[in-house]
PDB file of C-alpha atoms in Angstrom:
ATOM      1  CA  UNK A   1      -8.346 -18.767  52.211  1.00 46.00           C
ATOM      2  CA  UNK A   2      -6.770 -21.601  50.258  1.00 49.00           C
ATOM      3  CA  UNK A   3      -5.666 -24.753  52.077  1.00 53.00           C
ATOM      4  CA  UNK A   4      -3.406 -26.066  49.343  1.00 56.00           C
ATOM      5  CA  UNK A   5      -0.732 -24.719  47.073  1.00 64.00           C
ATOM      6  CA  UNK A   6      -0.856 -25.012  43.311  1.00 67.00           C
ATOM      7  CA  UNK A   7       1.142 -28.065  42.314  1.00 71.00           C
ATOM      8  CA  UNK A   8       3.783 -27.110  39.730  1.00 74.00           C
ATOM      9  CA  UNK A   9       2.731 -28.604  36.375  1.00 72.00           C
ATOM     10  CA  UNK A  10       6.124 -30.290  35.991  1.00 65.00           C
ATOM     11  CA  UNK A  11       5.310 -32.463  38.992  1.00 68.00           C
ATOM     12  CA  UNK A  12       2.222 -33.725  37.181  1.00 67.00           C
ATOM     13  CA  UNK A  13       3.879 -33.972  33.788  1.00 65.00           C
ATOM     14  CA  UNK A  14       7.714 -34.071  33.865  1.00 65.00           C
ATOM     15  CA  UNK A  15       7.871 -33.640  30.091  1.00 58.00           C
ATOM     16  CA  UNK A  16       6.631 -30.026  30.364  1.00 61.00           C
ATOM     17  CA  UNK A  17       9.452 -27.579  29.740  1.00 66.00           C
ATOM     18  CA  UNK A  18      10.590 -24.990  32.294  1.00 67.00           C
ATOM     19  CA  UNK A  19       9.190 -22.209  30.091  1.00 63.00           C
ATOM     20  CA  UNK A  20       5.724 -23.755  29.899  1.00 70.00           C
ATOM     21  CA  UNK A  21       5.814 -24.619  33.604  1.00 69.00           C
ATOM     22  CA  UNK A  22       6.517 -20.994  34.529  1.00 71.00           C
ATOM     23  CA  UNK A  23       3.901 -19.699  32.087  1.00 71.00           C
ATOM     24  CA  UNK A  24       1.196 -21.856  33.673  1.00 75.00           C
ATOM     25  CA  UNK A  25       2.193 -20.794  37.185  1.00 74.00           C
ATOM     26  CA  UNK A  26       2.172 -17.150  36.090  1.00 73.00           C
ATOM     27  CA  UNK A  27      -1.261 -17.511  34.526  1.00 71.00           C
ATOM     28  CA  UNK A  28      -2.632 -19.113  37.708  1.00 73.00           C
ATOM     29  CA  UNK A  29      -1.131 -16.553  40.107  1.00 74.00           C
ATOM     30  CA  UNK A  30      -3.435 -15.795  43.044  1.00 71.00           C
ATOM     31  CA  UNK A  31      -3.282 -12.006  42.813  1.00 71.00           C
ATOM     32  CA  UNK A  32      -4.724 -10.468  39.618  1.00 70.00           C
ATOM     33  CA  UNK A  33      -1.840  -8.016  39.304  1.00 68.00           C
ATOM     34  CA  UNK A  34       0.575 -10.957  39.200  1.00 70.00           C
ATOM     35  CA  UNK A  35      -1.183 -12.511  36.203  1.00 71.00           C
ATOM     36  CA  UNK A  36      -0.823 -11.353  32.563  1.00 68.00           C
ATOM     37  CA  UNK A  37      -3.694  -8.997  31.740  1.00 60.00           C
ATOM     38  CA  UNK A  38      -3.938 -10.022  28.089  1.00 57.00           C
ATOM     39  CA  UNK A  39      -3.964 -13.416  26.394  1.00 55.00           C
ATOM     40  CA  UNK A  40      -1.278 -12.197  24.022  1.00 52.00           C
ATOM     41  CA  UNK A  41       1.009 -11.378  26.940  1.00 58.00           C
ATOM     42  CA  UNK A  42       0.534 -14.852  28.387  1.00 59.00           C
ATOM     43  CA  UNK A  43       1.233 -16.458  25.019  1.00 55.00           C
ATOM     44  CA  UNK A  44       4.390 -14.385  24.878  1.00 55.00           C
ATOM     45  CA  UNK A  45       5.573 -16.224  28.004  1.00 58.00           C
ATOM     46  CA  UNK A  46       5.202 -19.478  26.101  1.00 56.00           C
ATOM     47  CA  UNK A  47       7.037 -18.400  22.974  1.00 50.00           C
ATOM     48  CA  UNK A  48       8.703 -14.996  23.430  1.00 43.00           C
ATOM     49  CA  UNK A  49       9.564 -13.937  19.910  1.00 40.00           C
ATOM     50  CA  UNK A  50      12.029 -11.333  21.133  1.00 35.00           C
ATOM     51  CA  UNK A  51      14.243 -14.158  22.340  1.00 32.00           C
ATOM     52  CA  UNK A  52      13.705 -16.627  19.519  1.00 32.00           C
ATOM     53  CA  UNK A  53      13.637 -14.416  16.453  1.00 35.00           C
ATOM     54  CA  UNK A  54      16.310 -15.832  14.172  1.00 35.00           C
ATOM     55  CA  UNK A  55      17.263 -15.528  10.556  1.00 36.00           C
ATOM     56  CA  UNK A  56      17.781 -18.611   8.451  1.00 34.00           C
ATOM     57  CA  UNK A  57      21.549 -18.400   8.759  1.00 35.00           C
ATOM     58  CA  UNK A  58      21.118 -19.204  12.446  1.00 36.00           C
ATOM     59  CA  UNK A  59      18.241 -21.637  11.960  1.00 33.00           C
ATOM     60  CA  UNK A  60      20.015 -23.738   9.335  1.00 34.00           C
ATOM     61  CA  UNK A  61      22.402 -24.889  12.081  1.00 32.00           C
ATOM     62  CA  UNK A  62      19.444 -26.558  13.799  1.00 30.00           C
ATOM     63  CA  UNK A  63      17.047 -29.288  12.617  1.00 30.00           C
ATOM     64  CA  UNK A  64      13.906 -27.163  13.005  1.00 29.00           C
ATOM     65  CA  UNK A  65      12.594 -23.692  12.296  1.00 31.00           C
ATOM     66  CA  UNK A  66      10.713 -21.517  14.804  1.00 33.00           C
ATOM     67  CA  UNK A  67       7.121 -21.388  13.705  1.00 33.00           C
ATOM     68  CA  UNK A  68       3.529 -20.937  14.576  1.00 35.00           C
ATOM     69  CA  UNK A  69       1.319 -20.568  17.647  1.00 34.00           C
ATOM     70  CA  UNK A  70      -1.253 -23.302  16.993  1.00 34.00           C
ATOM     71  CA  UNK A  71      -1.664 -23.939  20.719  1.00 33.00           C
ATOM     72  CA  UNK A  72      -2.813 -27.357  21.774  1.00 32.00           C
ATOM     73  CA  UNK A  73      -4.545 -27.093  25.130  1.00 31.00           C
ATOM     74  CA  UNK A  74      -6.867 -28.811  27.563  1.00 29.00           C
ATOM     75  CA  UNK A  75      -9.392 -27.000  29.753  1.00 30.00           C
ATOM     76  CA  UNK A  76     -10.082 -28.602  33.094  1.00 34.00           C
ATOM     77  CA  UNK A  77     -12.209 -27.504  36.040  1.00 34.00           C
ATOM     78  CA  UNK A  78     -10.459 -27.347  39.393  1.00 34.00           C
ATOM     79  CA  UNK A  79     -12.109 -26.429  42.687  1.00 32.00           C
ATOM     80  CA  UNK A  80      -9.848 -24.533  45.101  1.00 30.00           C
ATOM     81  CA  UNK A  81     -11.346 -23.537  48.455  1.00 33.00           C
ATOM     82  CA  UNK A  82     -14.854 -23.679  47.016  1.00 31.00           C
ATOM     83  CA  UNK A  83     -13.927 -21.529  44.028  1.00 26.00           C
ATOM     84  CA  UNK A  84     -13.895 -23.140  40.601  1.00 26.00           C
ATOM     85  CA  UNK A  85     -11.064 -22.008  38.388  1.00 28.00           C
ATOM     86  CA  UNK A  86     -10.258 -22.782  34.802  1.00 27.00           C
ATOM     87  CA  UNK A  87      -6.750 -24.115  34.435  1.00 29.00           C
ATOM     88  CA  UNK A  88      -5.194 -24.071  31.024  1.00 29.00           C
ATOM     89  CA  UNK A  89      -2.921 -27.086  30.921  1.00 29.00           C
ATOM     90  CA  UNK A  90      -0.672 -26.468  27.984  1.00 31.00           C
ATOM     91  CA  UNK A  91       0.604 -29.743  26.613  1.00 30.00           C
ATOM     92  CA  UNK A  92       2.635 -28.275  23.803  1.00 31.00           C
ATOM     93  CA  UNK A  93       3.613 -25.125  21.962  1.00 32.00           C
ATOM     94  CA  UNK A  94       4.851 -25.267  18.399  1.00 34.00           C
ATOM     95  CA  UNK A  95       8.426 -24.205  17.813  1.00 31.00           C
ATOM     96  CA  UNK A  96       9.265 -25.287  14.306  1.00 32.00           C
ATOM     97  CA  UNK A  97       8.932 -27.381  11.193  1.00 28.00           C
ATOM     98  CA  UNK A  98      11.446 -29.547   9.433  1.00 27.00           C
ATOM     99  CA  UNK A  99      13.674 -27.613   7.064  1.00 25.00           C
ATOM    100  CA  UNK A 100      13.104 -29.357   3.754  1.00 25.00           C
ATOM    101  CA  UNK A 101      15.720 -29.428   0.981  1.00 24.00           C
ATOM    102  CA  UNK A 102      13.359 -27.572  -1.353  1.00 26.00           C
ATOM    103  CA  UNK A 103      13.445 -24.521   0.930  1.00 31.00           C
ATOM    104  CA  UNK A 104      14.248 -21.671  -1.496  1.00 33.00           C
ATOM    105  CA  UNK A 105      15.535 -19.327   1.212  1.00 35.00           C
ATOM    106  CA  UNK A 106      19.220 -18.490   1.322  1.00 32.00           C
ATOM    107  CA  UNK A 107      21.365 -19.173   4.378  1.00 31.00           C
ATOM    108  CA  UNK A 108      22.828 -15.674   4.601  1.00 29.00           C
ATOM    109  CA  UNK A 109      19.507 -13.860   4.473  1.00 29.00           C
ATOM    110  CA  UNK A 110      18.801 -11.378   7.255  1.00 29.00           C
ATOM    111  CA  UNK A 111      16.173  -8.637   7.332  1.00 28.00           C
ATOM    112  CA  UNK A 112      15.566  -6.335  10.332  1.00 31.00           C
ATOM    113  CA  UNK A 113      12.206  -6.336  12.121  1.00 30.00           C
ATOM    114  CA  UNK A 114       9.902  -3.731  10.561  1.00 34.00           C
ATOM    115  CA  UNK A 115       8.741  -0.845  12.799  1.00 34.00           C
ATOM    116  CA  UNK A 116       5.657  -1.524  14.887  1.00 32.00           C
ATOM    117  CA  UNK A 117       3.530   1.158  13.239  1.00 36.00           C
ATOM    118  CA  UNK A 118       3.404  -0.790   9.977  1.00 37.00           C
ATOM    119  CA  UNK A 119       4.168  -4.325  11.075  1.00 37.00           C
ATOM    120  CA  UNK A 120       0.667  -5.568  10.306  1.00 37.00           C
ATOM    121  CA  UNK A 121       0.067  -3.624   7.124  1.00 36.00           C
ATOM    122  CA  UNK A 122      -0.167  -5.471   3.809  1.00 37.00           C
ATOM    123  CA  UNK A 123       2.991  -5.901   1.775  1.00 40.00           C
ATOM    124  CA  UNK A 124       3.135  -3.402  -1.046  1.00 43.00           C
ATOM    125  CA  UNK A 125       2.670  -5.136  -4.371  1.00 40.00           C
ATOM    126  CA  UNK A 126       6.123  -5.253  -5.982  1.00 39.00           C
ATOM    127  CA  UNK A 127       6.482  -3.872  -9.484  1.00 34.00           C
ATOM    128  CA  UNK A 128       7.731  -7.216 -10.718  1.00 36.00           C
ATOM    129  CA  UNK A 129       4.944  -9.224  -9.094  1.00 42.00           C
ATOM    130  CA  UNK A 130       3.196  -9.794 -12.416  1.00 34.00           C
ATOM    131  CA  UNK A 131       6.260 -11.504 -13.801  1.00 33.00           C
ATOM    132  CA  UNK A 132       6.770 -13.486 -10.577  1.00 45.00           C
ATOM    133  CA  UNK A 133       3.213 -14.802 -10.362  1.00 47.00           C
ATOM    134  CA  UNK A 134       2.186 -17.161 -13.113  1.00 56.00           C
ATOM    135  CA  UNK A 135      -1.438 -17.905 -13.889  1.00 61.00           C
ATOM    136  CA  UNK A 136      -2.254 -21.304 -12.451  1.00 69.00           C
ATOM    137  CA  UNK A 137      -4.154 -23.700 -14.640  1.00 74.00           C
ATOM    138  CA  UNK A 138      -6.716 -25.947 -12.921  1.00 73.00           C
ATOM    139  CA  UNK A 139      -5.614 -29.598 -12.848  1.00 70.00           C
ATOM    140  CA  UNK A 140      -7.552 -32.358 -14.507  1.00 71.00           C
ATOM    141  CA  UNK A 141     -10.506 -33.456 -12.396  1.00 73.00           C
ATOM    142  CA  UNK A 142      -9.290 -37.053 -12.337  1.00 76.00           C
ATOM    143  CA  UNK A 143      -6.114 -35.930 -10.549  1.00 84.00           C
ATOM    144  CA  UNK A 144      -8.038 -34.466  -7.611  1.00 94.00           C
ATOM    145  CA  UNK A 145      -9.213 -36.414  -4.591  1.00 91.00           C
ATOM    146  CA  UNK A 146     -11.309 -33.643  -3.077  1.00 95.00           C
ATOM    147  CA  UNK A 147     -14.545 -31.882  -3.960  1.00 96.00           C
ATOM    148  CA  UNK A 148     -13.813 -28.154  -3.933  1.00 97.00           C
ATOM    149  CA  UNK A 149     -17.204 -26.854  -5.047  1.00 97.00           C
ATOM    150  CA  UNK A 150     -18.124 -25.552  -1.562  1.00 98.00           C
ATOM    151  CA  UNK A 151     -14.737 -23.913  -1.117  1.00 98.00           C
ATOM    152  CA  UNK A 152     -14.934 -22.307  -4.534  1.00 98.00           C
ATOM    153  CA  UNK A 153     -18.425 -20.998  -3.772  1.00 98.00           C
ATOM    154  CA  UNK A 154     -17.347 -19.459  -0.456  1.00 99.00           C
ATOM    155  CA  UNK A 155     -14.323 -17.859  -2.067  1.00 98.00           C
ATOM    156  CA  UNK A 156     -16.305 -16.385  -4.955  1.00 98.00           C
ATOM    157  CA  UNK A 157     -18.630 -14.756  -2.410  1.00 98.00           C
ATOM    158  CA  UNK A 158     -15.640 -13.480  -0.399  1.00 98.00           C
ATOM    159  CA  UNK A 159     -16.827 -15.439   2.625  1.00 98.00           C
ATOM    160  CA  UNK A 160     -13.302 -15.741   3.975  1.00 98.00           C
ATOM    161  CA  UNK A 161     -14.262 -17.212   7.361  1.00 97.00           C
ATOM    162  CA  UNK A 162     -16.285 -20.001   5.805  1.00 98.00           C
ATOM    163  CA  UNK A 163     -13.575 -20.571   3.197  1.00 98.00           C
ATOM    164  CA  UNK A 164     -10.913 -20.848   5.898  1.00 98.00           C
ATOM    165  CA  UNK A 165     -12.944 -23.500   7.729  1.00 98.00           C
ATOM    166  CA  UNK A 166     -13.871 -25.358   4.535  1.00 98.00           C
ATOM    167  CA  UNK A 167     -10.215 -25.433   3.494  1.00 99.00           C
ATOM    168  CA  UNK A 168      -9.362 -27.189   6.727  1.00 98.00           C
ATOM    169  CA  UNK A 169     -12.250 -29.650   6.485  1.00 98.00           C
ATOM    170  CA  UNK A 170     -11.703 -30.635   2.875  1.00 98.00           C
ATOM    171  CA  UNK A 171      -7.951 -30.991   3.412  1.00 98.00           C
ATOM    172  CA  UNK A 172      -8.561 -33.380   6.315  1.00 98.00           C
ATOM    173  CA  UNK A 173     -10.800 -35.497   4.111  1.00 98.00           C
ATOM    174  CA  UNK A 174      -8.295 -35.510   1.265  1.00 98.00           C
ATOM    175  CA  UNK A 175      -5.432 -36.378   3.610  1.00 98.00           C
ATOM    176  CA  UNK A 176      -7.051 -39.629   4.715  1.00 98.00           C
ATOM    177  CA  UNK A 177      -9.434 -41.415   7.062  1.00 98.00           C
ATOM    178  CA  UNK A 178      -7.237 -41.021  10.145  1.00 98.00           C
ATOM    179  CA  UNK A 179      -6.935 -37.274   9.669  1.00 98.00           C
ATOM    180  CA  UNK A 180     -10.652 -36.847   9.092  1.00 98.00           C
ATOM    181  CA  UNK A 181     -11.601 -38.986  12.104  1.00 97.00           C
ATOM    182  CA  UNK A 182      -9.358 -37.194  14.583  1.00 97.00           C
ATOM    183  CA  UNK A 183      -9.973 -33.687  13.242  1.00 97.00           C
ATOM    184  CA  UNK A 184      -6.313 -32.924  12.646  1.00 96.00           C
ATOM    185  CA  UNK A 185      -3.712 -34.167  10.228  1.00 98.00           C
ATOM    186  CA  UNK A 186      -2.197 -37.583  10.767  1.00 97.00           C
ATOM    187  CA  UNK A 187       1.515 -37.081  10.148  1.00 96.00           C
ATOM    188  CA  UNK A 188       1.932 -40.092   7.866  1.00 96.00           C
ATOM    189  CA  UNK A 189      -1.060 -39.014   5.782  1.00 98.00           C
ATOM    190  CA  UNK A 190       0.151 -35.415   5.695  1.00 97.00           C
ATOM    191  CA  UNK A 191       3.512 -36.467   4.286  1.00 96.00           C
ATOM    192  CA  UNK A 192       1.607 -37.934   1.343  1.00 97.00           C
ATOM    193  CA  UNK A 193      -0.908 -35.132   0.885  1.00 98.00           C
ATOM    194  CA  UNK A 194      -1.490 -35.015  -2.890  1.00 97.00           C
ATOM    195  CA  UNK A 195       0.192 -32.071  -4.571  1.00 96.00           C
ATOM    196  CA  UNK A 196      -2.529 -31.601  -7.225  1.00 96.00           C
ATOM    197  CA  UNK A 197      -5.067 -30.986  -4.453  1.00 97.00           C
ATOM    198  CA  UNK A 198      -2.740 -28.692  -2.523  1.00 98.00           C
ATOM    199  CA  UNK A 199      -2.093 -26.648  -5.650  1.00 97.00           C
ATOM    200  CA  UNK A 200      -5.791 -26.527  -6.514  1.00 97.00           C
ATOM    201  CA  UNK A 201      -6.664 -25.148  -3.074  1.00 98.00           C
ATOM    202  CA  UNK A 202      -3.986 -22.503  -3.483  1.00 98.00           C
ATOM    203  CA  UNK A 203      -5.217 -21.648  -6.983  1.00 97.00           C
ATOM    204  CA  UNK A 204      -8.782 -21.102  -5.768  1.00 98.00           C
ATOM    205  CA  UNK A 205      -7.624 -18.814  -2.959  1.00 98.00           C
ATOM    206  CA  UNK A 206      -5.315 -16.866  -5.223  1.00 97.00           C
ATOM    207  CA  UNK A 207      -7.852 -16.322  -7.990  1.00 97.00           C
ATOM    208  CA  UNK A 208     -10.676 -15.321  -5.632  1.00 98.00           C
ATOM    209  CA  UNK A 209      -8.472 -12.762  -3.866  1.00 98.00           C
ATOM    210  CA  UNK A 210      -6.680 -11.355  -6.917  1.00 97.00           C
ATOM    211  CA  UNK A 211      -3.415 -12.880  -5.760  1.00 97.00           C
ATOM    212  CA  UNK A 212      -3.613 -11.615  -2.165  1.00 98.00           C
ATOM    213  CA  UNK A 213      -4.363 -14.861  -0.311  1.00 98.00           C
ATOM    214  CA  UNK A 214      -3.175 -18.449  -0.478  1.00 98.00           C
ATOM    215  CA  UNK A 215      -0.278 -20.703   0.470  1.00 98.00           C
ATOM    216  CA  UNK A 216       1.840 -19.457  -2.423  1.00 97.00           C
ATOM    217  CA  UNK A 217       1.316 -15.857  -1.269  1.00 97.00           C
ATOM    218  CA  UNK A 218       2.491 -16.784   2.226  1.00 97.00           C
ATOM    219  CA  UNK A 219       5.516 -18.446   0.672  1.00 96.00           C
ATOM    220  CA  UNK A 220       6.334 -15.380  -1.447  1.00 96.00           C
ATOM    221  CA  UNK A 221       6.246 -13.201   1.657  1.00 96.00           C
ATOM    222  CA  UNK A 222       8.508 -15.653   3.453  1.00 94.00           C
ATOM    223  CA  UNK A 223      10.846 -15.700   0.470  1.00 94.00           C
ATOM    224  CA  UNK A 224      10.990 -11.904   0.559  1.00 94.00           C
ATOM    225  CA  UNK A 225      11.433 -11.496   4.322  1.00 93.00           C
ATOM    226  CA  UNK A 226      13.483 -14.693   4.852  1.00 89.00           C
ATOM    227  CA  UNK A 227      12.365 -14.967   8.453  1.00 89.00           C
ATOM    228  CA  UNK A 228       9.356 -16.840   9.834  1.00 86.00           C
ATOM    229  CA  UNK A 229       8.631 -14.441  12.687  1.00 87.00           C
ATOM    230  CA  UNK A 230       8.755 -11.495  10.295  1.00 91.00           C
ATOM    231  CA  UNK A 231       6.283 -13.389   8.136  1.00 93.00           C
ATOM    232  CA  UNK A 232       3.847 -13.661  11.061  1.00 92.00           C
ATOM    233  CA  UNK A 233       4.248  -9.996  11.884  1.00 93.00           C
ATOM    234  CA  UNK A 234       3.664  -8.992   8.280  1.00 95.00           C
ATOM    235  CA  UNK A 235       0.514 -11.081   7.828  1.00 96.00           C
ATOM    236  CA  UNK A 236      -0.943  -9.977  11.167  1.00 94.00           C
ATOM    237  CA  UNK A 237      -0.628 -13.195  13.146  1.00 93.00           C
ATOM    238  CA  UNK A 238       1.823 -11.476  15.494  1.00 92.00           C
ATOM    239  CA  UNK A 239       1.913  -7.856  16.676  1.00 89.00           C
ATOM    240  CA  UNK A 240       4.895  -5.951  17.991  1.00 84.00           C
ATOM    241  CA  UNK A 241       4.626  -3.967  21.214  1.00 80.00           C
ATOM    242  CA  UNK A 242       6.948  -2.232  23.645  1.00 81.00           C
ATOM    243  CA  UNK A 243       6.855  -5.329  25.867  1.00 79.00           C
ATOM    244  CA  UNK A 244       7.655  -7.721  23.021  1.00 79.00           C
ATOM    245  CA  UNK A 245       5.848  -9.538  20.258  1.00 82.00           C
ATOM    246  CA  UNK A 246       2.361 -10.861  21.046  1.00 87.00           C
ATOM    247  CA  UNK A 247       0.306 -13.377  19.114  1.00 87.00           C
ATOM    248  CA  UNK A 248      -2.778 -11.885  17.489  1.00 91.00           C
ATOM    249  CA  UNK A 249      -4.097 -15.068  15.839  1.00 92.00           C
ATOM    250  CA  UNK A 250      -4.128 -18.472  17.546  1.00 91.00           C
ATOM    251  CA  UNK A 251      -6.167 -21.638  17.850  1.00 91.00           C
ATOM    252  CA  UNK A 252      -6.222 -24.819  19.930  1.00 90.00           C
ATOM    253  CA  UNK A 253      -7.234 -28.426  19.404  1.00 90.00           C
ATOM    254  CA  UNK A 254     -10.364 -29.424  21.308  1.00 92.00           C
ATOM    255  CA  UNK A 255      -9.933 -33.035  22.416  1.00 90.00           C
ATOM    256  CA  UNK A 256     -13.650 -33.523  23.070  1.00 93.00           C
ATOM    257  CA  UNK A 257     -15.026 -32.180  19.793  1.00 94.00           C
ATOM    258  CA  UNK A 258     -11.935 -33.173  17.775  1.00 94.00           C
ATOM    259  CA  UNK A 259     -11.803 -29.792  16.119  1.00 93.00           C
ATOM    260  CA  UNK A 260      -9.352 -26.923  15.899  1.00 93.00           C
ATOM    261  CA  UNK A 261     -10.970 -23.765  17.246  1.00 93.00           C
ATOM    262  CA  UNK A 262      -9.810 -20.165  17.190  1.00 93.00           C
ATOM    263  CA  UNK A 263      -9.141 -18.628  20.589  1.00 91.00           C
ATOM    264  CA  UNK A 264     -11.915 -15.976  20.703  1.00 88.00           C
ATOM    265  CA  UNK A 265      -9.618 -13.138  21.741  1.00 86.00           C
ATOM    266  CA  UNK A 266      -7.016 -14.152  19.158  1.00 86.00           C
ATOM    267  CA  UNK A 267      -8.720 -14.538  15.823  1.00 82.00           C
ATOM    268  CA  UNK A 268      -8.248 -12.461  12.716  1.00 87.00           C
ATOM    269  CA  UNK A 269     -10.617 -10.046  11.017  1.00 87.00           C
ATOM    270  CA  UNK A 270     -12.249 -12.108   8.290  1.00 95.00           C
ATOM    271  CA  UNK A 271     -13.992  -9.055   6.841  1.00 94.00           C
ATOM    272  CA  UNK A 272     -10.751  -7.508   5.661  1.00 93.00           C
ATOM    273  CA  UNK A 273      -7.874 -10.019   5.793  1.00 96.00           C
ATOM    274  CA  UNK A 274      -4.358  -8.754   5.268  1.00 96.00           C
ATOM    275  CA  UNK A 275      -2.179  -9.773   2.362  1.00 97.00           C
ATOM    276  CA  UNK A 276      -1.203 -13.427   2.940  1.00 97.00           C
ATOM    277  CA  UNK A 277      -3.221 -13.784   6.144  1.00 97.00           C
ATOM    278  CA  UNK A 278      -5.328 -16.691   4.869  1.00 98.00           C
ATOM    279  CA  UNK A 279      -5.702 -19.613   4.859  1.00 98.00           C
ATOM    280  CA  UNK A 280      -4.738 -19.791   8.523  1.00 96.00           C
ATOM    281  CA  UNK A 281      -6.197 -22.528  10.706  1.00 95.00           C
ATOM    282  CA  UNK A 282      -4.592 -25.922  10.141  1.00 96.00           C
ATOM    283  CA  UNK A 283      -3.749 -28.444  12.872  1.00 95.00           C
ATOM    284  CA  UNK A 284      -1.452 -31.478  12.964  1.00 96.00           C
ATOM    285  CA  UNK A 285      -1.185 -34.292  15.488  1.00 94.00           C
ATOM    286  CA  UNK A 286       1.738 -34.192  17.899  1.00 89.00           C
ATOM    287  CA  UNK A 287       4.149 -37.125  18.247  1.00 86.00           C
ATOM    288  CA  UNK A 288       4.594 -38.633  21.709  1.00 83.00           C
ATOM    289  CA  UNK A 289       6.857 -36.350  23.695  1.00 80.00           C
ATOM    290  CA  UNK A 290       6.977 -33.781  20.902  1.00 81.00           C
ATOM    291  CA  UNK A 291       5.552 -30.305  20.406  1.00 80.00           C
ATOM    292  CA  UNK A 292       2.800 -29.184  17.995  1.00 80.00           C
ATOM    293  CA  UNK A 293       4.171 -27.791  14.748  1.00 84.00           C
ATOM    294  CA  UNK A 294       2.674 -25.892  11.828  1.00 86.00           C
ATOM    295  CA  UNK A 295       3.704 -27.958   8.825  1.00 93.00           C
ATOM    296  CA  UNK A 296       2.120 -26.129   5.896  1.00 95.00           C
ATOM    297  CA  UNK A 297       5.452 -25.200   4.360  1.00 94.00           C
ATOM    298  CA  UNK A 298       6.410 -28.863   4.184  1.00 95.00           C
ATOM    299  CA  UNK A 299       3.744 -29.224   1.493  1.00 96.00           C
ATOM    300  CA  UNK A 300       4.681 -25.879  -0.075  1.00 96.00           C
ATOM    301  CA  UNK A 301       8.257 -27.046  -0.625  1.00 94.00           C
ATOM    302  CA  UNK A 302       7.431 -30.661  -1.461  1.00 96.00           C
ATOM    303  CA  UNK A 303       4.864 -29.643  -4.057  1.00 95.00           C
ATOM    304  CA  UNK A 304       7.082 -26.811  -5.341  1.00 93.00           C
ATOM    305  CA  UNK A 305       4.230 -24.341  -5.052  1.00 89.00           C
TER     306      UNK A 305
END
């Protein structure tokens, strides 16, 4: 039926890793039974958490930390024997962020993976949470670069989906002209993202959600669990299964529209977000020859959130 074989992606792009090469070939298998039946299963081929789950004692020996699934991808039409197929050419999968010196986690921390029946349930509010969480005072208006009136309005109305998108848009604008133009953070601009604005965004999220959402909440969960993959499981971005851990929340960068878009099958429930689940969607540019990384905790540590 087909007069040509699928060219291995590594022949087209030698920089693609063996893991990504095999994942693409698996996803494009001719027979349906040979292909992953769920998007989460296919994503697991790209970043199998069961093989990469590490505590910080192990990670501190390396320059990066395993992190998020913000998949950068390119959709391209290909005609094979008269049949048009969508090929997902993965150009990068995030595997880590730089471990900054302000990282409060201890090297010898290790916590077992929670059982699957409660892996996506909210963290129980600790009895000492009131003493841990200090009321954040809004910064002086002259210290802020961004206009957060729309974000504040969405948050007050509990419009979490709109607030998640507005957070991304306003942060791009605050970061700088390059970030805003390309629809994802320019790395040089991100390294100088103003801390007053970052803290103000977190304050608005925290106050609107009674301390359940925000960057500082995500950081408190990470500080408690001391493991990035456990963080994703706990906040519902990753789900455990008998076959391994599958991503439940993911997005990709659309080169044409210059926007980060949730993968339809892998987006969270904005009607009832879990503790620490938002804000979620943020996207950074990828250096030449590098892999996409989720860098939110760089700002968390730098700004001492």
